[in-house]
Short mmCIF file of C-alpha atoms in Angstrom, two decimals:
data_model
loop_
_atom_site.label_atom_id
_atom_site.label_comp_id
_atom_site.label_asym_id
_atom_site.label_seq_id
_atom_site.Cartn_x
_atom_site.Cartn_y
_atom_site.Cartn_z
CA UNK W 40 118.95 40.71 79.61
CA UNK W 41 115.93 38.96 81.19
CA UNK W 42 113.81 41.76 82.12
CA UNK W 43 110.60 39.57 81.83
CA UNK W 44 111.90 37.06 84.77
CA UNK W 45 112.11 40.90 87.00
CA UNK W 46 108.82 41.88 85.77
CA UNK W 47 107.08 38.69 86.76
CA UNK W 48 109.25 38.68 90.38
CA UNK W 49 108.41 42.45 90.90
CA UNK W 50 105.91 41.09 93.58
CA UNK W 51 108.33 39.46 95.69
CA UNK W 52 110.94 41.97 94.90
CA UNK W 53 109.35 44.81 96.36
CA UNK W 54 108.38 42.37 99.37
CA UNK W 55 112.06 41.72 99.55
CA UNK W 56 112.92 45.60 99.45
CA UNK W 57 110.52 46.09 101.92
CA UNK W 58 111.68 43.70 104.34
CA UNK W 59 115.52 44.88 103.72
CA UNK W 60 114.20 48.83 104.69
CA UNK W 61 112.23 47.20 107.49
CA UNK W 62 115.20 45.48 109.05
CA UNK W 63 117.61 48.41 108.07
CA UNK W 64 115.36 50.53 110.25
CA UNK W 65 114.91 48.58 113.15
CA UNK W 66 118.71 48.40 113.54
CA UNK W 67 119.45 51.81 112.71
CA UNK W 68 117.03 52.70 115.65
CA UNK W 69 117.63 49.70 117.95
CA UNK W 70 121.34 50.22 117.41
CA UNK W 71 121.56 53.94 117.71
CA UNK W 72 119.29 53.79 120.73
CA UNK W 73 121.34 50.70 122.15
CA UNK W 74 124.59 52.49 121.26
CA UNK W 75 123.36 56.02 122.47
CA UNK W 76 122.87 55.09 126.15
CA UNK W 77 125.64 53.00 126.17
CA UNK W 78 127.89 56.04 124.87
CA UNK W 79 126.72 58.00 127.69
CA UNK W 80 127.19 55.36 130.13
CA UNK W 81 130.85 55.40 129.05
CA UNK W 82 131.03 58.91 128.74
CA UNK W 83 130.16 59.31 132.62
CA UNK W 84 132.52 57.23 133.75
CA UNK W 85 129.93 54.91 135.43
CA UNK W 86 131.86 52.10 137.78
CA UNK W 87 131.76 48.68 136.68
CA UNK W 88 128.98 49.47 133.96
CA UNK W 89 131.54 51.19 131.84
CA UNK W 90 133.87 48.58 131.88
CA UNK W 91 131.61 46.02 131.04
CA UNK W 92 129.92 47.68 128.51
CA UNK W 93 133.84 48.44 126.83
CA UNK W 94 133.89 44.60 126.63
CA UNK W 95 130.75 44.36 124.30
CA UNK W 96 131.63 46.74 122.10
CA UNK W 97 135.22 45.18 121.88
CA UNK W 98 133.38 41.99 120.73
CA UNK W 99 130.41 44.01 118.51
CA UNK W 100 133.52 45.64 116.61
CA UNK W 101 135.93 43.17 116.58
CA UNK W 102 134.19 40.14 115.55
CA UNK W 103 132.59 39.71 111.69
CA UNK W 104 128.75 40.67 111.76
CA UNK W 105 128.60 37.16 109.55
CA UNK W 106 130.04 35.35 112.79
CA UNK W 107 127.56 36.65 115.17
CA UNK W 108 124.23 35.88 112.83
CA UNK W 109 125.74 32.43 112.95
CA UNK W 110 126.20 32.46 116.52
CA UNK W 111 123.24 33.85 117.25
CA UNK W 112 120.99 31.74 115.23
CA UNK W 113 122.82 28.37 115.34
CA UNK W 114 124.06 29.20 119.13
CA UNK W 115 120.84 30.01 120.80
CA UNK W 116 119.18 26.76 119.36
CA UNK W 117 122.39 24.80 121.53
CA UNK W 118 121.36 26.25 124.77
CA UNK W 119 117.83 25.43 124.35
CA UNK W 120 116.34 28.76 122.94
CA UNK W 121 114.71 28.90 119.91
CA UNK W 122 115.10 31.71 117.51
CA UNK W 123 113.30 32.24 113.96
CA UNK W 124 115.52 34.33 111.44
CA UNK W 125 114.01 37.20 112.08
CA UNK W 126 114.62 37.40 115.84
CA UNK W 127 118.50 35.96 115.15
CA UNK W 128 118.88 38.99 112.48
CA UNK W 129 117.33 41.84 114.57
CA UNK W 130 119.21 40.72 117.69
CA UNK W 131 122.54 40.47 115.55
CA UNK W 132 121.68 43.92 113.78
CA UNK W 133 121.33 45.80 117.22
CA UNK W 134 124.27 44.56 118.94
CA UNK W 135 126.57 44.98 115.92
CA UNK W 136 125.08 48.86 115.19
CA UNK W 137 125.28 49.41 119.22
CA UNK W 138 128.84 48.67 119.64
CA UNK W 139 129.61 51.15 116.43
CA UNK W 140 127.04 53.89 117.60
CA UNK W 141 128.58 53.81 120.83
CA UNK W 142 131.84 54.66 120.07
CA UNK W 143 131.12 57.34 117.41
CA UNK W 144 129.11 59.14 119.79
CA UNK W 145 131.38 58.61 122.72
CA UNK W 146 133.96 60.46 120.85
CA UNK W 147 131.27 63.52 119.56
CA UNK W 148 130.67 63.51 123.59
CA UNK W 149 134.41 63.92 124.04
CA UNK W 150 134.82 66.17 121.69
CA UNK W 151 132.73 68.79 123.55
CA UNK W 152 135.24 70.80 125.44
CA UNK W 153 135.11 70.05 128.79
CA UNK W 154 134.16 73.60 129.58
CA UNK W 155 130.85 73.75 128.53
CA UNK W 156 130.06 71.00 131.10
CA UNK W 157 131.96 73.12 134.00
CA UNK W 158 129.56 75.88 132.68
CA UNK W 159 126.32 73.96 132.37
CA UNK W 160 127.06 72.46 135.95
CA UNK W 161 128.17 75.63 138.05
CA UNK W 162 124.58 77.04 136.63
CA UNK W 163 123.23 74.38 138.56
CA UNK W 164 122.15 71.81 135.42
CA UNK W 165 121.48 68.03 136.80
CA UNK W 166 123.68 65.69 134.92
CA UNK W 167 120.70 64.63 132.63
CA UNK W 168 120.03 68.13 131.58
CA UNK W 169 123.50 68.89 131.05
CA UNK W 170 123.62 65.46 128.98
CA UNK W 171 120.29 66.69 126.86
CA UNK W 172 120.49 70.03 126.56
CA UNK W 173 124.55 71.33 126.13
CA UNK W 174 126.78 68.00 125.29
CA UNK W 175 124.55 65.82 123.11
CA UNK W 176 123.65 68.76 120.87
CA UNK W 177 127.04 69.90 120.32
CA UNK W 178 128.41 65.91 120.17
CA UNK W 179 125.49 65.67 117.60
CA UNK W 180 126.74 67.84 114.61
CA UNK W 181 130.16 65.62 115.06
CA UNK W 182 128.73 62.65 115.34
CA UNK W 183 126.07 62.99 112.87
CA UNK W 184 128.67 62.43 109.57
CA UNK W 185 130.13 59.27 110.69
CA UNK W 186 126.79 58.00 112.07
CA UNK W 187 125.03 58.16 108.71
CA UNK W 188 128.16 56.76 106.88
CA UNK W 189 127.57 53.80 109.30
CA UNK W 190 124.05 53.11 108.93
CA UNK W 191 124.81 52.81 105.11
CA UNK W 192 126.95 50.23 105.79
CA UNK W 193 124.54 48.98 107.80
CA UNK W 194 121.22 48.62 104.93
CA UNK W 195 123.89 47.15 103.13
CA UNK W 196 124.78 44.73 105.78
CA UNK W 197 121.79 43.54 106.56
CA UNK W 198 122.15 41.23 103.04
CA UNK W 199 124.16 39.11 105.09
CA UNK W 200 120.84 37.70 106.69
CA UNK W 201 120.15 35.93 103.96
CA UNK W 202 123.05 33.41 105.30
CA UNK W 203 120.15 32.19 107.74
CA UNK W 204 117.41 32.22 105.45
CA UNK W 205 115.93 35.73 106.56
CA UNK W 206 113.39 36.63 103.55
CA UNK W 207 115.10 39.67 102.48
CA UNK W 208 116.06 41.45 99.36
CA UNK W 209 119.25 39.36 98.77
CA UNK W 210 117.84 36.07 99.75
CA UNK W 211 115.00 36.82 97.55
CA UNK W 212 116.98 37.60 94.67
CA UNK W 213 118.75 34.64 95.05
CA UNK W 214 115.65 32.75 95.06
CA UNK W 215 114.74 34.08 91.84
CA UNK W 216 118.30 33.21 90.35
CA UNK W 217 117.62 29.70 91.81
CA UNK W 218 114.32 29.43 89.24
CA UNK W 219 116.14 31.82 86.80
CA UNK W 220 119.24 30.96 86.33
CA UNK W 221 120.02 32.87 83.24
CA UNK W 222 118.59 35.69 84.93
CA UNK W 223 121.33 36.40 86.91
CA UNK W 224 123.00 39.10 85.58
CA UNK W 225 120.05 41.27 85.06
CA UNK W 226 118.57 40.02 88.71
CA UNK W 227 121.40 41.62 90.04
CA UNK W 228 122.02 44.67 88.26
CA UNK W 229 118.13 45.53 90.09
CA UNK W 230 119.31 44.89 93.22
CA UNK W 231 121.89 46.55 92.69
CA UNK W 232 120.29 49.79 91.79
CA UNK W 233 117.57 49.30 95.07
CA UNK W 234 120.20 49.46 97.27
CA UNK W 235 121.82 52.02 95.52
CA UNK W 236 118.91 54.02 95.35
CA UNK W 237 118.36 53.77 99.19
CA UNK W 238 122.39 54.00 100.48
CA UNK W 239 123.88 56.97 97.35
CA UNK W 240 120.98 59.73 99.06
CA UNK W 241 121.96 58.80 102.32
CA UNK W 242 126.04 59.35 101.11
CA UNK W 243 124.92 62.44 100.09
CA UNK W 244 123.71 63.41 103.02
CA UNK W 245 126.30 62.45 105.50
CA UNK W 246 128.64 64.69 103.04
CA UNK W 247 126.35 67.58 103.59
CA UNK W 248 126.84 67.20 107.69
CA UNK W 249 130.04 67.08 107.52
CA UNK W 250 130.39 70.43 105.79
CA UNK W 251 127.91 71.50 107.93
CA UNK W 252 130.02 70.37 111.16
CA UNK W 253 133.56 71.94 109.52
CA UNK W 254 131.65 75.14 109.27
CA UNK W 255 130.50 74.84 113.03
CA UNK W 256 133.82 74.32 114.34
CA UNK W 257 134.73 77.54 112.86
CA UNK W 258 131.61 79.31 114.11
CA UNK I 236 134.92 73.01 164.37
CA UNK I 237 132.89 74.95 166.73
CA UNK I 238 134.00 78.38 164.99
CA UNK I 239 132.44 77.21 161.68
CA UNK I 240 128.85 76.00 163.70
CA UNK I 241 128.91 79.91 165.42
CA UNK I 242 129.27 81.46 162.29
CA UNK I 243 126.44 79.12 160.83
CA UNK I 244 123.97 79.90 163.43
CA UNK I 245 124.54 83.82 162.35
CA UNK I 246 123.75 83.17 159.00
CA UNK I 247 121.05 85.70 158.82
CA UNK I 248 123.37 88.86 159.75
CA UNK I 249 123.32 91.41 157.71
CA UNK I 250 127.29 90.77 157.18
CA UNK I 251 127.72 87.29 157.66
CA UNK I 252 130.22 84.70 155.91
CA UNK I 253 128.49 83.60 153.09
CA UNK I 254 131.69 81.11 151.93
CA UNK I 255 134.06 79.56 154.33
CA UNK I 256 136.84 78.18 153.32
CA UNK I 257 138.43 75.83 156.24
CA UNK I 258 141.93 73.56 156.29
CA UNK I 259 141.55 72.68 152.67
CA UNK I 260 143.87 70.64 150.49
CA UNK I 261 143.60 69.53 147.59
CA UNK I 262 146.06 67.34 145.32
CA UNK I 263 146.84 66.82 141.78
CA UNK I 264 148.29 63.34 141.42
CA UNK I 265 151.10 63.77 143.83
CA UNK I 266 151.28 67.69 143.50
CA UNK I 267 149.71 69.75 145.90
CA UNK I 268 147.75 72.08 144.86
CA UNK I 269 146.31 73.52 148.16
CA UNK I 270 147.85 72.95 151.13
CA UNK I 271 145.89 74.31 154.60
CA UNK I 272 143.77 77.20 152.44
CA UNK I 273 141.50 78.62 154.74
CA UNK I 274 139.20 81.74 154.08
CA UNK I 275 136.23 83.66 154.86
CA UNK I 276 134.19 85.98 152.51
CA UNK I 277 131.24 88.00 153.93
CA UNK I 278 128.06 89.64 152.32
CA UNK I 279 129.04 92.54 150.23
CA UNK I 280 132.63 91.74 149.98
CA UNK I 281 134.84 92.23 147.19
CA UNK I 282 137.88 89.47 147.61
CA UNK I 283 140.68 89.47 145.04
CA UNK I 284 143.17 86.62 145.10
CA UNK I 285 146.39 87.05 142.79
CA UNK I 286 149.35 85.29 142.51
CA UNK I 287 151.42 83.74 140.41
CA UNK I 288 150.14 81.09 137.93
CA UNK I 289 149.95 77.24 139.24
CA UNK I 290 149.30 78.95 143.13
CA UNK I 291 145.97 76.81 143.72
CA UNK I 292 144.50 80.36 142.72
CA UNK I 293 141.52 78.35 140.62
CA UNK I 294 141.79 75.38 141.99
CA UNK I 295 140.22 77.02 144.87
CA UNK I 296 137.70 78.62 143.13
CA UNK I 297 136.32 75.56 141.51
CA UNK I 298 136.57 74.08 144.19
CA UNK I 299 134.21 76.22 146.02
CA UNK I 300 131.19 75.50 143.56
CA UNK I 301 132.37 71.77 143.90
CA UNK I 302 133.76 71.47 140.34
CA UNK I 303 137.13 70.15 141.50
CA UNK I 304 136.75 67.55 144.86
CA UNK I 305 139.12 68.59 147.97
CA UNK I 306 140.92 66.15 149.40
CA UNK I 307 140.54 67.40 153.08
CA UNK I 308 138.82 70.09 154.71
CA UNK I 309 135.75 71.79 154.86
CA UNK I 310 133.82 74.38 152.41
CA UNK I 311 130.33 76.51 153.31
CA UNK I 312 128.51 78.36 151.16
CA UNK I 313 125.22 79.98 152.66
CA UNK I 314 125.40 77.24 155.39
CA UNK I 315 125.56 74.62 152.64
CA UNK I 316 128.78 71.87 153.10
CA UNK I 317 130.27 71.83 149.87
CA UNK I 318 133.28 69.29 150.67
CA UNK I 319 130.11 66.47 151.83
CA UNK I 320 129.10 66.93 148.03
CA UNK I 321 125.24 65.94 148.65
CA UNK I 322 123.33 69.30 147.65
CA UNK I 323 125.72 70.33 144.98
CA UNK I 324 123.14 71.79 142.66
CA UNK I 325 121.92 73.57 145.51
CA UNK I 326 124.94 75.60 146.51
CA UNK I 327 126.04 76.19 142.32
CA UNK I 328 122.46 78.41 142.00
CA UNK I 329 123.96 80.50 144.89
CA UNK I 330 127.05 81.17 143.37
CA UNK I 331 127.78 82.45 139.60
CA UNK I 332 131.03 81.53 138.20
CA UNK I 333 132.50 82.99 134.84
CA UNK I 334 135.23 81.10 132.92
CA UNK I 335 138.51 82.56 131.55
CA UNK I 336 137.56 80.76 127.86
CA UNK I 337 133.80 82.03 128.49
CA UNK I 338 132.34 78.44 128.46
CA UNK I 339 129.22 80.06 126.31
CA UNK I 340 127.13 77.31 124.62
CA UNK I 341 127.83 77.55 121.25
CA UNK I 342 124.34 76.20 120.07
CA UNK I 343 122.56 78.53 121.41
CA UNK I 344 121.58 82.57 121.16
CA UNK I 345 122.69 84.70 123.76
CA UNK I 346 119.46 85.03 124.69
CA UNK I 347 119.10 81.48 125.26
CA UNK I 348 122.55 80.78 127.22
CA UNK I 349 121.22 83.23 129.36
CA UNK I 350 117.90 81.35 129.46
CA UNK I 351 118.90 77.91 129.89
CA UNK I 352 119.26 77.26 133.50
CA UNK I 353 116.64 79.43 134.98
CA UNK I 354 113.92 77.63 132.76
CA UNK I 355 115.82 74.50 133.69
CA UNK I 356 116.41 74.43 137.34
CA UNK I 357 114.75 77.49 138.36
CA UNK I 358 111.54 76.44 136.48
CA UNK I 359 110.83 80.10 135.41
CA UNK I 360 108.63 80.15 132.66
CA UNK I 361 110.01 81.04 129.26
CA UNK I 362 108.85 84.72 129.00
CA UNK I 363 109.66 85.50 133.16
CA UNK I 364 113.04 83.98 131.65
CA UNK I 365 113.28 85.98 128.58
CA UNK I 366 112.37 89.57 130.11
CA UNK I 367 114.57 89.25 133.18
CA UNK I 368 117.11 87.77 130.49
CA UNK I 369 116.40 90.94 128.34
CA UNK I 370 117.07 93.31 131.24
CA UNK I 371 120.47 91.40 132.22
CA UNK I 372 121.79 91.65 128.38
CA UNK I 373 120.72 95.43 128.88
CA UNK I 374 122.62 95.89 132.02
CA UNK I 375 126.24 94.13 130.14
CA UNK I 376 125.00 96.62 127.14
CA UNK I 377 124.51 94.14 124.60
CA UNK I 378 120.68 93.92 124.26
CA UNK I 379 121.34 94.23 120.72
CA UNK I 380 122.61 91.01 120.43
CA UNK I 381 120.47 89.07 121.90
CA UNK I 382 119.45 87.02 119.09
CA UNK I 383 123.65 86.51 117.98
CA UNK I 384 125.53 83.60 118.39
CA UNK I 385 128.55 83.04 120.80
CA UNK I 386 130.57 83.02 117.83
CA UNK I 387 129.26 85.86 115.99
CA UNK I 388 130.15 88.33 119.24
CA UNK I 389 134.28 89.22 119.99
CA UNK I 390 135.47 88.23 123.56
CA UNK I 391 134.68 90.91 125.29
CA UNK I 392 131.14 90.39 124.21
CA UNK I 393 130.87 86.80 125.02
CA UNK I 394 132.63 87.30 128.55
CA UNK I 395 129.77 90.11 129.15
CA UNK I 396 127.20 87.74 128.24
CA UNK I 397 128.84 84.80 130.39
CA UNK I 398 128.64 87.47 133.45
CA UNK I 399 124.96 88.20 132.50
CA UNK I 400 124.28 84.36 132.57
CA UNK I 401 125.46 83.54 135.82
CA UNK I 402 123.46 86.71 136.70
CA UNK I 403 120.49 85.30 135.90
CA UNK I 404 120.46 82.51 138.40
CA UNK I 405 120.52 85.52 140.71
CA UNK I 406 123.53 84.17 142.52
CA UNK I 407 124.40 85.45 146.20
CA UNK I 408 128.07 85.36 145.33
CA UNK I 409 129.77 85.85 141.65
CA UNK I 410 133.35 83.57 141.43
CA UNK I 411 135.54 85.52 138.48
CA UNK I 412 137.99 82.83 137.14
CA UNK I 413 140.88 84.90 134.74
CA UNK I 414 137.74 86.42 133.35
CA UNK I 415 139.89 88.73 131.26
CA UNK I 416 143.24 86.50 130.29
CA UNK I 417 142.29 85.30 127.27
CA UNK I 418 141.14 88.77 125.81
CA UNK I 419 142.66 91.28 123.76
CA UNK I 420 144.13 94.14 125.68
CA UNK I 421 141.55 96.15 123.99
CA UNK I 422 138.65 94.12 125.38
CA UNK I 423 139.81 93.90 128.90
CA UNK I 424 138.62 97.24 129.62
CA UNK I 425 134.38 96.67 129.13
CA UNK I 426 134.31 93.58 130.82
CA UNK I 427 136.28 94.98 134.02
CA UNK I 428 133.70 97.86 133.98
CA UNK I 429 130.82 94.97 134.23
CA UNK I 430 132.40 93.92 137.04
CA UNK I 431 132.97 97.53 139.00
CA UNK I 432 129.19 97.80 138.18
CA UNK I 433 128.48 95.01 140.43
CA UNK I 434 130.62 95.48 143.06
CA UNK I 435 129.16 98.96 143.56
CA UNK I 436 125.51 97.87 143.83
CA UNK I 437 126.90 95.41 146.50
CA UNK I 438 127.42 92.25 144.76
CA UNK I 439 129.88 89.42 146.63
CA UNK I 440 132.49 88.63 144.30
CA UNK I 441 135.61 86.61 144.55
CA UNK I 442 137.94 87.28 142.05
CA UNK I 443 141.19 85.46 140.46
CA UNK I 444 143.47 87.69 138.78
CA UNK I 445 145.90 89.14 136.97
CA UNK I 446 144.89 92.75 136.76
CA UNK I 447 146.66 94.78 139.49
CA UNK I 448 144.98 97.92 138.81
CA UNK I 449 141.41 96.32 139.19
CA UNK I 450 142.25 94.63 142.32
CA UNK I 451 143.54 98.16 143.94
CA UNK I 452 140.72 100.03 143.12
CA UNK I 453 137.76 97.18 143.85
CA UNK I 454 138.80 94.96 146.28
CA UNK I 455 137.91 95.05 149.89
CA UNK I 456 140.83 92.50 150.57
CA UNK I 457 143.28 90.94 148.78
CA UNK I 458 144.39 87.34 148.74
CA UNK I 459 148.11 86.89 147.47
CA UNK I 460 148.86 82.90 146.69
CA UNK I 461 151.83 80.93 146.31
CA UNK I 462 152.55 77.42 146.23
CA UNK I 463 148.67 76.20 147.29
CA UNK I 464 148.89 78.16 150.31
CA UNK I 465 147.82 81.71 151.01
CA UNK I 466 150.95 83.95 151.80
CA UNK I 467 149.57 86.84 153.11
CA UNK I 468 146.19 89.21 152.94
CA UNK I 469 145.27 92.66 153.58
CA UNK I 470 143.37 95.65 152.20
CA UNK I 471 144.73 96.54 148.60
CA UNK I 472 146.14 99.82 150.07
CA UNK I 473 148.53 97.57 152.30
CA UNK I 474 149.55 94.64 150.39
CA UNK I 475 150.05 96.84 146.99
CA UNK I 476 152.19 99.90 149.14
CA UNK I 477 153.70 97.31 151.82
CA UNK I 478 153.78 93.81 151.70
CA UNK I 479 155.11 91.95 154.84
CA UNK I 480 156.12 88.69 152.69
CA UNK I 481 159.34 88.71 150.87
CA UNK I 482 157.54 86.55 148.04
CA UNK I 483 154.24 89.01 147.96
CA UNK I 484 156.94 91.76 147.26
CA UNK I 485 159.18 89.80 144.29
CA UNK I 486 155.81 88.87 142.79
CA UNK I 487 154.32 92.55 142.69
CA UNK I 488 157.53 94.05 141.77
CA UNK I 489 157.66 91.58 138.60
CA UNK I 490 153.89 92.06 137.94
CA UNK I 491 154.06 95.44 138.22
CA UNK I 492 157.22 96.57 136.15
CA UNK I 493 155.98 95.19 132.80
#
């Protein structure tokens, strides 16, 4: 084990780590914001919106997230627009956590029996309060499980940046390796454990909501 | 419809028609659900409709407070078109309507589900909401429970506190969907008393169903339904002793044997 080689990269590793969390939580947000209001564009049945928005998250789910950082980064370039790594990663992020928000909280929407919207509308609730303060609630404690399971997958995914040079915890751990070679094992058993250490909590917790949403459906 | 624009103009009689019901049809896919309903309820008036299940019976209630969208026709409430679909909101805070599954939100208190939509769209404040939400709960006899939760409170319960929410939006005219199918036999009983307390202090009410008994003692008139259209109506002392429709007499007489 090389533990010296870590010691000495603990600067940039912690940069590296830092720059994975930031990224994780700008598409977590972005995403579940982007896939939130799509969801509920869906959900209402909106003409020609809807539709559209059904063929982007078609694409966002059914093509590799590997395939759009390419396309984004080495497409935009083609058609005249720059993009820095950053800007191709956060844009790829979104889109891909979008398409997956939306549908897992289109389905918590649907779940909510259709009465409670009859109810919430014959007392005279606009459609936004209805949305805000009856459906989404109730859609929440469904969707919340599966969302969190998702945004695991998604701090893990975000490693895949490193394809286009994005200065994050995997391309900076292969940097290391690069100077290091006989480091490698013990370079990646620590990045290993610092994405562990960020994704096994989270597990945890989306297997705490989903108890909690069992014993809601039998309140 | 120059009837319709008279009655309008009268709309500040003591005993006007507060819903009218004109010509309406309404279809399912290619079944018809309502075929030429028409039907006036004044102030004050208690207005049973029975009839067999799949008669339009609900449809037409739901599609008085615009819930379901009528394919012809025309629909006042308080002078407000219903069928034109532009002041929707406006015409479901004049009328209460209570679910055969309740429809309580189950995220909330009772306190709150009663709260809700007069903080909401009647922009009460929250303790003018809470007190006159307090007296309602009183009134269904569950002030106790204010603080429970939907599902910690047995049908009956939740069906008195769904009547006590649509109270609170001080509605001109209450619409009872089944309100008492999907109880227990035992639990039938308090929330039918609920509802004699309000017709006797005057309250409009419009009411689907199945409970013979109820209908002869409360009702002012009463509707009987078949096949989307309405077959026949009268005071409950005629249509339940002498029905002039063959089909208002085989439906009673298998109603009323079991």
């Amino acid at each position: 084990m090389d533990w010296p080689v870590v010691w000495e990269s603990r600067g940039i590793l912690l940069h590296g780590f830092a720059v994975t969390l930031e990224l994780s939580a700008i598409a977590i947000v972005g995403g579940g914001i982007v896939g939130l209001v799509v969801a509920v564009i869906r959900f209402a049945r909106v003409p020609v919106v809807g539709p559209i928005l059904r063929v982007y998250i078609n694409i966002g789910r059914g093509t590799p997230l590997l395939m759009q950082l390419f396309f984004i980064f080495f497409g935009f370039p083609y058609f005249g627009i720059n993009i820095d790594a950053f800007a191709a990663a956060v844009i790829a992020l979104v889109a891909y956590t979008g398409a997956y928000v939306a549908e897992i909280v289109r389905s918590g929407l649907e779940s909510v029996h259709r009465g409670q919207r009859d109810a919430a509308l014959s007392l005279g609730l606009s459609f936004p309060q209805m949305m805000r303060r009856v459906v989404i609630p109730q859609a929440g404690i469904v969707a919340l499980p599966p969302l969190v399971g998702l945004f695991i997958g998604v701090i893990k995914d975000t490693s895949l940046t490193t394809i286009i040079g994005y200065n994050e915890l995997m391309n900076v751990s292969q940097s290391i390796v690069a100077r290091a070679p006989n480091a490698i094992f013990t370079v990646y058993v620590v990045l290993a454990a610092l994405y562990f250490i960020v994704c096994y909590p989270l597990s945890l917790l989306a297997s705490r909501l989903e108890r909690r949403a069992l014993v809601g459906q039998q309140r | 419809m120059t009837e319709l624009e008279g009655d309008r103009a009268g709309s500040n009689g003591a005993n006007r028609d507060i819903v009218v019901v004109s010509h309406v049809y309404k279809k399912f896919g290619a079944t018809a659900v309502l075929r030429d309903v028409s039907m006036r309820v004044c102030t004050g008036e208690v207005v049973v409709i029975i009839g067999p299940s799949g008669s339009g019976k609900s449809t037409l209630l739901r599609s008085v407070n615009g819930l379901e969208r009528i394919d012809a026709g025309e629909i006042w409430v308080d002078g407000i078109p219903v069928h034109r679909r532009k002041n929707l909101r406006q015409v479901r805070t004049r009328l209460g309507m209570i679910f055969q599954q309740f429809n309580l939100f189950p995220h909330l208190t009772a306190l709150d589900n009663l709260t809700l939509a007069p903080n909401l769209v009647l922009k009460h404040s929250r303790t003018e909401a809470n007190e006159e939400a307090m007296a309602l709960l009183d009134r269904v006899g569950l002030k106790d429970k204010a603080r429970a939760y939907p599902g910690q409170l047995s049908g009956g319960q939740q069906q008195r506190v769904a009547i006590a929410r649509a109270l609170a939006m001080k509605p001109a005219v209450m619409l009872f969907d089944e309100v008492t199918s999907a109880l227990d036999p035992e639990l039938v009983g308090e929330v039918l008393n609920v509802m004699r307390g309000l017709a006797r202090d005057g309250m409009t009410m419009v009411v689907v169903t199945h409970e013979m008994a109820f209908a002869r003692d409360v009702a002012d008139r009463v509707v009987f339904m078949d096949a989307g259209v309405f077959v026949e109506e009268g005071p409950p002392g005629t249509i339940f002793t002498s029905p002039a429709d063959p089909r208002t007499k085989q439906f009673l007489r298998r109603v009323l044997e079991k």
